[in-house]
């Protein structure tokens, strides 16, 4: 969402406080009054923000630091040095939870300051997302028998969940309510796959003859978005919410007449405007379901807003879509271009990559595009 000036200042001070405490600990002993004062200040800032919001999260996407989804550009020196400190130990994201203690913050900063943070562990209220080792050369990353069995077991489990996904997508195409429980079960299945370290890109569904477009699309956007989030170091507990948001991004299509949705070929201007209402309709529909995460409201509302602010629905100039909505937008366009429809051939992955690269920085978040392309190229068997 649009950060206010206060919000930017608050986060800026928070980062400056953490940076100053790390520097302080390198110069003075832990009990030195200067160190104590710096730690007090760093702790107060984090604890206050984590308490008021249940948790507060920092994430690095290339050289940008996102704090609770707000992008802070690396213009301030403390910001740059904090990002460097985290990068040096392979941390991509940190989540500070409500209830964090001063000693947890002290231990976290002390280990960062010691430059020996290779094995920096998460604690009860400080959850760290670490950089995953990537595997670019297929030969360096053989799949052992145990892995193959896990993939097979997971695929079987996923297949059992298909009827529920189909049920949800039928709901959308036939204007019925869908079962929220079904959504949760499906996403849980995928979260389990991530915990098992199964390469999720391998799970992408190919559209079969007679399949509903909506059904494969929902599942694929879910898999792709969770993969992006996971590779960026989002903590495991967020993946579920992110998956629910992704799978429901087009929920607003419940309210669009089927003959327009399934019309082969080009839509008239009037029809296009009707389709475009699915963002707002989806968001307000999800909002009525208390059990669904609010992130899903944003995902539905914002997934057609471009990085440069164009797209729909129309937004004020300073509005910044949530980072997850921006990930959904990339998964969405990727799956749409990759899928065969009655009126169009699927694009090869290299052509889709070229489109994403061309529109990176205008339609799509540049660092998210880079990360996405890395992700789909990491698939050992290669996506074609
Ligand atoms: Fe959409
Ligand atoms: Fe979509």
Short mmCIF file of C-alpha atoms in Angstrom, two decimals, residues 35-229:
data_model
loop_
_atom_site.label_atom_id
_atom_site.label_comp_id
_atom_site.label_asym_id
_atom_site.label_seq_id
_atom_site.Cartn_x
_atom_site.Cartn_y
_atom_site.Cartn_z
CA UNK A 35 26.10 -0.18 23.45
CA UNK A 36 23.34 -0.54 26.02
CA UNK A 37 21.71 2.69 24.83
CA UNK A 38 21.95 1.67 21.17
CA UNK A 39 20.51 -1.78 21.88
CA UNK A 40 17.70 -0.23 23.94
CA UNK A 41 16.82 2.04 21.04
CA UNK A 42 16.96 -0.75 18.44
CA UNK A 43 14.87 -3.04 20.63
CA UNK A 44 12.26 -0.34 21.39
CA UNK A 45 11.70 0.39 17.69
CA UNK A 46 11.33 -3.26 16.66
CA UNK A 47 9.24 -4.25 19.68
CA UNK A 48 6.84 -1.35 19.18
CA UNK A 49 6.28 -2.11 15.51
CA UNK A 50 6.03 -5.87 16.02
CA UNK A 51 3.54 -5.36 18.86
CA UNK A 52 1.28 -2.99 16.98
CA UNK A 53 1.16 -5.26 13.89
CA UNK A 54 1.65 -8.75 15.43
CA UNK A 55 4.85 -9.00 13.35
CA UNK A 56 7.08 -6.87 11.18
CA UNK A 57 9.04 -8.17 8.21
CA UNK A 58 12.08 -7.01 6.29
CA UNK A 59 12.97 -8.56 2.97
CA UNK A 60 15.79 -7.91 0.52
CA UNK A 61 15.02 -8.06 -3.16
CA UNK A 62 18.34 -7.38 -4.84
CA UNK A 63 19.45 -4.04 -3.42
CA UNK A 64 16.03 -2.96 -2.31
CA UNK A 65 14.87 -3.41 1.24
CA UNK A 66 11.17 -4.01 1.64
CA UNK A 67 9.84 -3.47 5.12
CA UNK A 68 6.30 -4.74 5.61
CA UNK A 69 5.92 -4.50 1.85
CA UNK A 70 7.13 -0.88 1.71
CA UNK A 71 10.09 -0.39 -0.60
CA UNK A 72 12.96 1.60 0.88
CA UNK A 73 15.45 2.58 -1.77
CA UNK A 74 19.09 2.31 -0.78
CA UNK A 75 19.78 6.03 -0.63
CA UNK A 76 20.40 6.26 3.10
CA UNK A 77 23.81 4.98 4.15
CA UNK A 78 22.47 2.99 7.13
CA UNK A 79 20.01 1.30 4.83
CA UNK A 80 22.75 0.22 2.45
CA UNK A 81 24.95 -0.98 5.27
CA UNK A 82 22.10 -2.94 6.88
CA UNK A 83 21.36 -4.67 3.58
CA UNK A 84 25.09 -5.49 3.29
CA UNK A 85 25.16 -6.93 6.81
CA UNK A 86 22.27 -9.24 6.01
CA UNK A 87 23.61 -10.21 2.61
CA UNK A 88 26.98 -11.06 4.13
CA UNK A 89 25.37 -13.87 6.09
CA UNK A 90 22.92 -14.95 3.40
CA UNK A 91 19.79 -13.59 5.08
CA UNK A 92 17.06 -12.62 2.64
CA UNK A 93 14.26 -11.92 5.07
CA UNK A 94 13.66 -11.40 8.76
CA UNK A 95 10.38 -11.50 10.58
CA UNK A 96 10.24 -10.04 14.08
CA UNK A 97 7.21 -11.30 15.97
CA UNK A 98 5.18 -9.73 18.74
CA UNK A 99 6.61 -10.80 22.09
CA UNK A 100 10.22 -10.35 20.94
CA UNK A 101 12.58 -9.90 23.90
CA UNK A 102 15.54 -7.59 24.30
CA UNK A 103 17.86 -10.55 24.62
CA UNK A 104 16.64 -12.00 21.30
CA UNK A 105 17.43 -8.72 19.55
CA UNK A 106 20.78 -8.52 21.35
CA UNK A 107 21.74 -12.06 20.30
CA UNK A 108 20.64 -11.43 16.71
CA UNK A 109 22.64 -8.20 16.40
CA UNK A 110 25.61 -9.58 18.33
CA UNK A 111 25.95 -12.48 15.91
CA UNK A 112 25.67 -10.13 12.94
CA UNK A 113 28.30 -7.84 14.47
CA UNK A 114 30.68 -10.73 15.11
CA UNK A 115 30.93 -11.52 11.39
CA UNK A 116 30.60 -15.15 12.34
CA UNK A 117 26.98 -15.46 11.57
CA UNK A 118 27.20 -18.42 9.19
CA UNK A 119 24.97 -20.47 11.40
CA UNK A 120 22.80 -17.64 12.70
CA UNK A 121 19.71 -19.43 13.96
CA UNK A 122 16.13 -18.19 14.08
CA UNK A 123 14.70 -17.76 17.58
CA UNK A 124 11.16 -17.88 18.92
CA UNK A 125 10.37 -14.32 17.78
CA UNK A 126 13.05 -13.66 15.17
CA UNK A 127 12.51 -15.79 12.07
CA UNK A 128 15.19 -15.69 9.42
CA UNK A 129 14.76 -16.57 5.78
CA UNK A 130 18.07 -17.66 4.32
CA UNK A 131 19.26 -17.63 0.78
CA UNK A 132 18.71 -21.00 -0.79
CA UNK A 133 21.57 -22.54 -2.68
CA UNK A 134 20.54 -22.47 -6.27
CA UNK A 135 21.26 -25.25 -8.66
CA UNK A 136 21.88 -23.90 -12.13
CA UNK A 137 23.77 -26.82 -13.65
CA UNK A 138 21.43 -29.78 -13.98
CA UNK A 139 24.35 -32.20 -13.59
CA UNK A 140 25.29 -30.71 -10.25
CA UNK A 141 21.85 -31.39 -8.93
CA UNK A 142 21.01 -35.04 -9.48
CA UNK A 143 17.74 -36.26 -8.10
CA UNK A 144 18.33 -39.22 -5.84
CA UNK A 145 15.98 -42.12 -5.41
CA UNK A 146 14.64 -40.75 -2.14
CA UNK A 147 13.83 -37.43 -3.84
CA UNK A 148 12.11 -39.20 -6.69
CA UNK A 149 9.95 -41.11 -4.24
CA UNK A 150 9.06 -37.91 -2.43
CA UNK A 151 8.10 -36.25 -5.70
CA UNK A 152 5.96 -39.25 -6.64
CA UNK A 153 4.26 -39.30 -3.22
CA UNK A 154 3.64 -35.59 -3.37
CA UNK A 155 2.23 -35.74 -6.89
CA UNK A 156 -0.14 -38.50 -5.78
CA UNK A 157 -1.24 -36.36 -2.86
CA UNK A 158 -1.71 -33.39 -5.16
CA UNK A 159 -3.75 -35.46 -7.58
CA UNK A 160 -6.10 -36.43 -4.76
CA UNK A 161 -6.72 -32.74 -4.20
CA UNK A 162 -7.62 -32.09 -7.81
CA UNK A 163 -11.36 -32.64 -7.33
CA UNK A 164 -11.41 -29.86 -4.80
CA UNK A 165 -9.64 -27.44 -7.09
CA UNK A 166 -11.98 -28.41 -9.87
CA UNK A 167 -14.87 -27.77 -7.50
CA UNK A 168 -13.57 -24.26 -6.82
CA UNK A 169 -13.07 -23.45 -10.47
CA UNK A 170 -16.51 -24.80 -11.33
CA UNK A 171 -17.78 -22.39 -8.68
CA UNK A 172 -16.15 -19.57 -10.55
CA UNK A 173 -17.29 -20.59 -14.00
CA UNK A 174 -20.82 -21.43 -12.92
CA UNK A 175 -21.35 -18.53 -10.55
CA UNK A 176 -21.62 -20.63 -7.44
CA UNK A 177 -20.01 -20.06 -4.09
CA UNK A 178 -16.86 -22.08 -3.69
CA UNK A 179 -15.78 -23.97 -0.59
CA UNK A 180 -13.16 -22.03 1.30
CA UNK A 181 -12.10 -25.21 3.04
CA UNK A 182 -11.19 -26.60 -0.39
CA UNK A 183 -8.90 -23.64 -1.07
CA UNK A 184 -7.13 -24.12 2.25
CA UNK A 185 -6.58 -27.83 1.71
CA UNK A 186 -5.12 -27.33 -1.72
CA UNK A 187 -2.73 -24.64 -0.57
CA UNK A 188 -1.70 -26.74 2.44
CA UNK A 189 -0.76 -29.51 0.03
CA UNK A 190 1.56 -27.17 -1.82
CA UNK A 191 3.05 -25.75 1.39
CA UNK A 192 3.87 -29.34 2.36
CA UNK A 193 5.61 -29.77 -0.99
CA UNK A 194 7.85 -26.79 -0.22
CA UNK A 195 8.68 -28.23 3.20
CA UNK A 196 9.71 -31.43 1.40
CA UNK A 197 12.02 -29.39 -0.83
CA UNK A 198 10.33 -30.52 -3.98
CA UNK A 199 11.04 -28.28 -6.95
CA UNK A 200 7.60 -26.72 -7.34
CA UNK A 201 8.05 -25.71 -10.94
CA UNK A 202 7.91 -29.40 -11.75
CA UNK A 203 4.35 -29.44 -10.43
CA UNK A 204 2.96 -26.99 -12.96
CA UNK A 205 -0.07 -28.43 -14.62
CA UNK A 206 -0.28 -28.78 -18.37
CA UNK A 207 -3.70 -27.97 -19.65
CA UNK A 208 -5.46 -31.13 -20.76
CA UNK A 209 -8.10 -31.52 -23.41
CA UNK A 210 -11.43 -30.62 -21.90
CA UNK A 211 -9.91 -28.92 -18.87
CA UNK A 212 -11.39 -25.68 -17.70
CA UNK A 213 -8.97 -22.84 -18.20
CA UNK A 214 -9.76 -21.39 -14.80
CA UNK A 215 -8.86 -24.56 -12.96
CA UNK A 216 -5.35 -25.02 -14.31
CA UNK A 217 -4.74 -21.30 -14.21
CA UNK A 218 -5.62 -20.95 -10.52
CA UNK A 219 -3.37 -23.83 -9.49
CA UNK A 220 -0.45 -22.73 -11.65
CA UNK A 221 -0.59 -19.12 -10.46
CA UNK A 222 -0.64 -20.47 -6.91
CA UNK A 223 2.41 -22.71 -7.47
CA UNK A 224 4.37 -20.02 -9.30
CA UNK A 225 3.65 -17.30 -6.73
CA UNK A 226 4.51 -19.50 -3.76
CA UNK A 227 7.74 -20.48 -5.53
CA UNK A 228 8.65 -16.85 -6.00
CA UNK A 229 7.92 -16.06 -2.36
#
